[in-house]
Coordinates of C-alpha atoms and ligand atoms in Angstrom, one line a residue:
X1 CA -51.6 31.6 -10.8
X2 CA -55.0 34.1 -11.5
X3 CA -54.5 33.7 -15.0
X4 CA -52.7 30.8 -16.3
X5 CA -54.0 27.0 -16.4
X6 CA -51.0 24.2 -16.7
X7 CA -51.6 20.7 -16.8
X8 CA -49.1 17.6 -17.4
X9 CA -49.9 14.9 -19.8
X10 CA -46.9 12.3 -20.1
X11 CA -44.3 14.6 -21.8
X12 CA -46.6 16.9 -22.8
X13 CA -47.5 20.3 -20.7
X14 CA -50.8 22.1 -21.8
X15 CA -51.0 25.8 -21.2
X16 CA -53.7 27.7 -21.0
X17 CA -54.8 31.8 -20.5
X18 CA -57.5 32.0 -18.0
X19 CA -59.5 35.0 -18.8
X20 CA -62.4 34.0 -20.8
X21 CA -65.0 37.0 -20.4
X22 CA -62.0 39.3 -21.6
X23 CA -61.2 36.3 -24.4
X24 CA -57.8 35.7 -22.9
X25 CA -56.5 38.8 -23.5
X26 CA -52.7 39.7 -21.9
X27 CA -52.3 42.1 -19.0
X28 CA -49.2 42.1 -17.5
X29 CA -50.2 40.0 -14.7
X30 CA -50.7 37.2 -17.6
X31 CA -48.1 38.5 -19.4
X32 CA -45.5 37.6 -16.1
X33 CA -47.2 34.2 -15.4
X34 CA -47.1 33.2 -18.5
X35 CA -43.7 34.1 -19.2
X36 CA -42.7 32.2 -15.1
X37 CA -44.6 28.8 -16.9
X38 CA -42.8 28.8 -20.3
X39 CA -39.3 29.3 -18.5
X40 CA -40.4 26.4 -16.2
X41 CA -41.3 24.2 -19.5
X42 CA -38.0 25.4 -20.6
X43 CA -36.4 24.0 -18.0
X44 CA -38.0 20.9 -17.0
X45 CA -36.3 17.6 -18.8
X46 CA -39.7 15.4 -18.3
X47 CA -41.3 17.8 -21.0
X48 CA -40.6 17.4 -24.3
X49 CA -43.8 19.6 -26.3
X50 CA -46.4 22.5 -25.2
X51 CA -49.3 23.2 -26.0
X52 CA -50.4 26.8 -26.1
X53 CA -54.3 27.5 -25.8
X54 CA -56.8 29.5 -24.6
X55 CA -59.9 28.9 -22.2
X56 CA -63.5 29.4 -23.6
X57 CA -64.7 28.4 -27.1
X58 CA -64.0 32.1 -28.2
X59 CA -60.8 32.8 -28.4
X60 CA -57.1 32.0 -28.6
X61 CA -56.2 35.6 -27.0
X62 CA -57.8 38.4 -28.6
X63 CA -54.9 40.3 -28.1
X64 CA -52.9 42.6 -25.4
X65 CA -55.5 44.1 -22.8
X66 CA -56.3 47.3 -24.5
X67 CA -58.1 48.4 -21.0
X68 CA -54.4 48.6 -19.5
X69 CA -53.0 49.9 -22.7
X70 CA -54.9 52.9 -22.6
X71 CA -53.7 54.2 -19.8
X72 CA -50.5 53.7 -20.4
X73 CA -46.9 56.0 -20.8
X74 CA -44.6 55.9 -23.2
X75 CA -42.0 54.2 -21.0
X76 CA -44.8 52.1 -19.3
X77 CA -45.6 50.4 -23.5
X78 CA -41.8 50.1 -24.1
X79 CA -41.6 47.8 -20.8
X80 CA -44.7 46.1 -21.9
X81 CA -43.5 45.3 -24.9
X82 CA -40.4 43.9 -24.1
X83 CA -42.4 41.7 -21.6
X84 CA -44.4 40.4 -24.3
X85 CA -41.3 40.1 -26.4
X86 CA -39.1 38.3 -24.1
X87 CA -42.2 35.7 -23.7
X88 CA -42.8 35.0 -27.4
X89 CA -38.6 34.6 -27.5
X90 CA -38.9 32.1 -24.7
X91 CA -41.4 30.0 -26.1
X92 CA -39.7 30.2 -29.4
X93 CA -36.5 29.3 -28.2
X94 CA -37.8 26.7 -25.6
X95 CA -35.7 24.2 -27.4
X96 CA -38.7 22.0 -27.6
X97 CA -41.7 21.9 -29.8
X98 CA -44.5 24.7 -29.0
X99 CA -47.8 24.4 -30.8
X100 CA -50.2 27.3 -30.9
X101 CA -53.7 25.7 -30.2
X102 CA -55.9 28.1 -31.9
X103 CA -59.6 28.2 -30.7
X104 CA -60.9 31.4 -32.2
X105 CA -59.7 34.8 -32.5
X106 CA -56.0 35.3 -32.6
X107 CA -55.8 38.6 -32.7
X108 CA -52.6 41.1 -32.2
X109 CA -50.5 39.8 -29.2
X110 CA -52.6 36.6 -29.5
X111 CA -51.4 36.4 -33.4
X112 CA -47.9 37.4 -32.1
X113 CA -47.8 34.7 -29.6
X114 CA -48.8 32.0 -32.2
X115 CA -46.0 33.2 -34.4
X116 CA -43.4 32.3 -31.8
X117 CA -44.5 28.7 -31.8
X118 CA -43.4 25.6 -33.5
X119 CA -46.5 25.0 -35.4
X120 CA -50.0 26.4 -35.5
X121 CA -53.1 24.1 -35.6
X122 CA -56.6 26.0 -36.2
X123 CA -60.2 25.3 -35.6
X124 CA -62.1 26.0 -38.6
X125 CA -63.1 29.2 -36.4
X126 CA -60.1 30.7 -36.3
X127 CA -59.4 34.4 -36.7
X128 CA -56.1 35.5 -37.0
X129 CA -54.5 39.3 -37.8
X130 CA -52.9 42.1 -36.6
X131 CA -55.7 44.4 -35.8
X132 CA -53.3 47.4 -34.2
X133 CA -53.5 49.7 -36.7
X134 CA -57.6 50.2 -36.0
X135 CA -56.4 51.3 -32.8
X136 CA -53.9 53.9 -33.9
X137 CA -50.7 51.7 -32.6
X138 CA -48.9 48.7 -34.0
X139 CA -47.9 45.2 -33.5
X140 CA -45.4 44.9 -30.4
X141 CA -44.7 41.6 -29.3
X142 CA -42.5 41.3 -32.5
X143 CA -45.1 40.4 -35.6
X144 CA -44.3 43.1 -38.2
X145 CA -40.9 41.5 -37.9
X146 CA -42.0 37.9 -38.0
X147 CA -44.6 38.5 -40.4
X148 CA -42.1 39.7 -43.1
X149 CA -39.7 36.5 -42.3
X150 CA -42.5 34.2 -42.2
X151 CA -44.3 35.4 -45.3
X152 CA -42.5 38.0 -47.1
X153 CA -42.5 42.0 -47.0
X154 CA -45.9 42.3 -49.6
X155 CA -48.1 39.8 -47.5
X156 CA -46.9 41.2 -44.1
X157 CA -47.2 45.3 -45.1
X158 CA -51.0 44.2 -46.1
X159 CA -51.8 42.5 -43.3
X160 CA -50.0 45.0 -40.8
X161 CA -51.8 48.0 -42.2
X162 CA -55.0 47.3 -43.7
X163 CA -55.1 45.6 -39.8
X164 CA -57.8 42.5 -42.0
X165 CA -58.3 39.2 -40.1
X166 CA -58.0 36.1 -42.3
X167 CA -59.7 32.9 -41.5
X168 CA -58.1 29.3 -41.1
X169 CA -58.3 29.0 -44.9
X170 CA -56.4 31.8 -46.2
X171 CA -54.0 31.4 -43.0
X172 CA -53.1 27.7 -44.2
X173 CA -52.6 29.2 -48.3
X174 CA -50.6 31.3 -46.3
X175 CA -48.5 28.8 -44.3
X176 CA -49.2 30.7 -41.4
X177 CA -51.5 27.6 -39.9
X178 CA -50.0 24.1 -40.4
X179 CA -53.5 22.3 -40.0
X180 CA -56.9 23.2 -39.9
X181 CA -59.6 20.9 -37.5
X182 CA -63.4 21.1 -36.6
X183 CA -63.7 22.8 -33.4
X184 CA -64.6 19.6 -31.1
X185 CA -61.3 17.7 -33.1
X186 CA -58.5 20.8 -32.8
X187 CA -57.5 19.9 -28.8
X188 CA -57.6 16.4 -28.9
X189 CA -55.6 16.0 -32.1
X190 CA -53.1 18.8 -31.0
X191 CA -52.5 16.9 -27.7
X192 CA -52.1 13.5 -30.1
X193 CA -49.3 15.0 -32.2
X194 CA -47.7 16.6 -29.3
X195 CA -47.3 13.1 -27.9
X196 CA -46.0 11.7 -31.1
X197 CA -43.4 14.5 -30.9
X198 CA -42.1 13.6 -27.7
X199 CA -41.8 10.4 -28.5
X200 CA -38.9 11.5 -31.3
X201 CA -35.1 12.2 -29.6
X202 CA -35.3 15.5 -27.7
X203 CA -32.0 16.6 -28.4
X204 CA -32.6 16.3 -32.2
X205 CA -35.4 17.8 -32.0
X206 CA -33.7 21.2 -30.3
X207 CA -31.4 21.3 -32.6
X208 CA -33.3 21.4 -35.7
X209 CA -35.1 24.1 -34.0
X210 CA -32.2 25.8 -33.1
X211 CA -30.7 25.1 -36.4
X212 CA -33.9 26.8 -38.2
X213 CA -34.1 29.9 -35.2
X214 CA -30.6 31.1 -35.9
X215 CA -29.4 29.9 -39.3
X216 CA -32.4 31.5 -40.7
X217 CA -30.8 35.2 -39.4
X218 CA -27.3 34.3 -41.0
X219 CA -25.6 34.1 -44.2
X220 CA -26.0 30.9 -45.8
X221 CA -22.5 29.7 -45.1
X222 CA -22.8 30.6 -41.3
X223 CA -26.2 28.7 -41.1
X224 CA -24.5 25.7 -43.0
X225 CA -21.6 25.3 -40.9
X226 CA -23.7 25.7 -37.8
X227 CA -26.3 23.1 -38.8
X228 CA -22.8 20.8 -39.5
X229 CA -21.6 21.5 -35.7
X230 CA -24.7 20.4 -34.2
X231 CA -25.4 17.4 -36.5
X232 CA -22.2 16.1 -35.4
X233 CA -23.1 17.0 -32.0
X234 CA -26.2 14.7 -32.3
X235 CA -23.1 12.0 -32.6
X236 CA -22.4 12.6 -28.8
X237 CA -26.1 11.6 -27.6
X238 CA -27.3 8.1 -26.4
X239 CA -30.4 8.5 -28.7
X240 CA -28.3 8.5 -31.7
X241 CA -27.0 5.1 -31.6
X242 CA -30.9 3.7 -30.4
X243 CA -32.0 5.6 -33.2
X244 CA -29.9 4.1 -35.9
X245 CA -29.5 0.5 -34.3
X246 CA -33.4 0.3 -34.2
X247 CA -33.4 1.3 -37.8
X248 CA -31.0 -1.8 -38.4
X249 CA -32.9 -4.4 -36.3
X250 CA -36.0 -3.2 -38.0
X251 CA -37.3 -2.7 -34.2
X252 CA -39.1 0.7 -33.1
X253 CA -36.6 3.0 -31.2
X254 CA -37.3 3.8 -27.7
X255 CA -35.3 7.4 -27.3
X256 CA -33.3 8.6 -24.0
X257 CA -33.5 11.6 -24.4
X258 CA -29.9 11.8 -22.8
Ligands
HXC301 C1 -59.2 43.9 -23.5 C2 -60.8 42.6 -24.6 C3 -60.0 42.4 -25.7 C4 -58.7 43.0 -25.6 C5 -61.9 41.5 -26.1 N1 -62.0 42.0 -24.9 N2 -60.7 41.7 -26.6 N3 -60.5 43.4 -23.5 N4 -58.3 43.7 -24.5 N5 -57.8 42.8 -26.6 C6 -63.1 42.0 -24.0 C7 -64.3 42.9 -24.4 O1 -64.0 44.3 -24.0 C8 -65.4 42.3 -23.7 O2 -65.4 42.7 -22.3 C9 -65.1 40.8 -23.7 O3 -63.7 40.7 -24.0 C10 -65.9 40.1 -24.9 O4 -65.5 40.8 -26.1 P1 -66.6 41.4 -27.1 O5 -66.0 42.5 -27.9 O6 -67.9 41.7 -26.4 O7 -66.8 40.1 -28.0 P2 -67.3 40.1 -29.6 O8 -68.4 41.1 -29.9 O9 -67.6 38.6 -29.9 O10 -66.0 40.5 -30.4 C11 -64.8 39.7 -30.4 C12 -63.6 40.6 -31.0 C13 -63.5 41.9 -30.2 C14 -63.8 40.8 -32.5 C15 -62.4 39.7 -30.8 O11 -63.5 41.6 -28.8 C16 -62.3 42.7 -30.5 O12 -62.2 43.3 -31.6 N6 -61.3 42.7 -29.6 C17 -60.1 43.4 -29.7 C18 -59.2 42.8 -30.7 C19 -57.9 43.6 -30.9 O13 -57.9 44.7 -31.3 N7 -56.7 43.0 -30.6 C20 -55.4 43.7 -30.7 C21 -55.2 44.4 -29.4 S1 -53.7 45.4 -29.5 P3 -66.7 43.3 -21.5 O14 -66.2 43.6 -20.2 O15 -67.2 44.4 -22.3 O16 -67.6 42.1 -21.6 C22 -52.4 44.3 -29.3 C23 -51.0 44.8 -29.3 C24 -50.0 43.8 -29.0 O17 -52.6 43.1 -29.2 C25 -48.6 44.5 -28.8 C26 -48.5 45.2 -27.5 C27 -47.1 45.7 -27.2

């Protein structure tokens, strides 16, 4: 792949955009290999988190490739942005835990990105927003909509149209960042946590997601009765009954993931 790093580490698969001197921002090109390695993730049993990062000390992604998007047609942005979409719904609905690594500027399709993830751990460099507006366009891999959903239609108007980057601080008030680490600590300790996560039972752990994804676009009583069906789904797996005999024999639980 031209633009796209992935390495394995245990259960863990680090990916990473390749395009440093343009700080990691998204072409298609990226765009496609990026969306062919999170379907692979997706897919593959032996991994359990992923970790999303950029290369450089710069940047996350600074955003789509505004280079391509200037030439570009009506019909040719609609496609774009459905490819973008459809990768931030993949990585969102993996069904295992994503974490944004983010290493600098996060910036439109870069911020987008990040909001499809589990979690997002920041360097105290971090610069996140939703710069489109400066450019006389809008965010289009889906963060108006998140915005409003993650933090509420006052916050994500303001931060949509005024186009203002906030730094790690204001985007862990925010709750958009879930922990904030010095530059040299922000890799090694997202790779640490990911590797605690995959120790926990993989099938639990998609369902909560899932249970959080969708209930959270229902009515109350449809969420409640879904997140019923799949606890008592979590009944059928092997790591259930390690899970709760370990707790009973005081031992440490050693999960299946089957
Ligand atoms: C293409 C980009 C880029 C981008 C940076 N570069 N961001 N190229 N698309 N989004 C390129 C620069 O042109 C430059 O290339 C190199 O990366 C280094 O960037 P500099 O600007 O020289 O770095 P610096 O002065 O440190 O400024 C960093 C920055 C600035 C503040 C992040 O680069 C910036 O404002 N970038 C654009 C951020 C943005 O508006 N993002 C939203 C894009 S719209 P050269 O060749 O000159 O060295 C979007 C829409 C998503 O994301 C939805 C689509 C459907």
């Amino acid at each position: 792949m031209a633009n796209i790093l992935v390495e394995q580490a245990d259960f863990v698969r680090v990916i990473k955009v390749n395009r440093p001197d343009k700080l990691n921002a998204l072409n298609i090109e990226t765009l496609k290999e990026f969306l062919k390695v999170a379907q692979s993730a997706k897919e593959d049993r032996n991994t359990r988190a992923v970790v999303l990062t950029g290369a450089g000390d710069k940047a996350f992604i600074a955003g789509a490739d505004i280079e391509e998007m200037n030439k570009m047609t009506p019909t040719e942005a609609k496609e774009f942005s459905d490819l973008g979409n459809n990768l931030v719904s993949t990585v969102e609905n993996m069904g295992k835990v994503s974490i944004a690594c983010i290493n600098g500027y996060a910036l439109g399709g870069g911020c987008e990105l990040s909001l499809g993830c589990t979690f997002r751990f920041l360097s105290e460099k971090a610069v996140l927003g939703q710069p489109e507006v400066k450019l006389g366009i809008m965010p289009g891999f889906g963060g108006s909509q998140r915005l409003v959903r993650f933090l509420g239609k006052p916050k994500a108007l303001e931060l949509c149209i005024t186009g203002r980057n906030i730094d790690a601080e204001e985007a862990l008030i925010l709750g958009l960042g879930n922990r904030v680490y010095s530059k040299e600590d922000l890799f090694p300790k997202t790779l640490e946590f990911a590797k605690e996560i995959s120790q926990l039972a993989p099938i639990a752990v998609r369902y909560i997601i899932e249970a959080i994804n969708r209930g959270s676009e229902c009515t109350l009583r449809e969420a409640l009765d879904f997140e019923s069906h799949l606890f008592s789904l979590c009944f059928a797996t092997e790591d259930m009954r390690i899970g709760t005999t370990a707790f009973l024999k005081k031992q440490k639980p050693n999960f299946t993931g089957k």
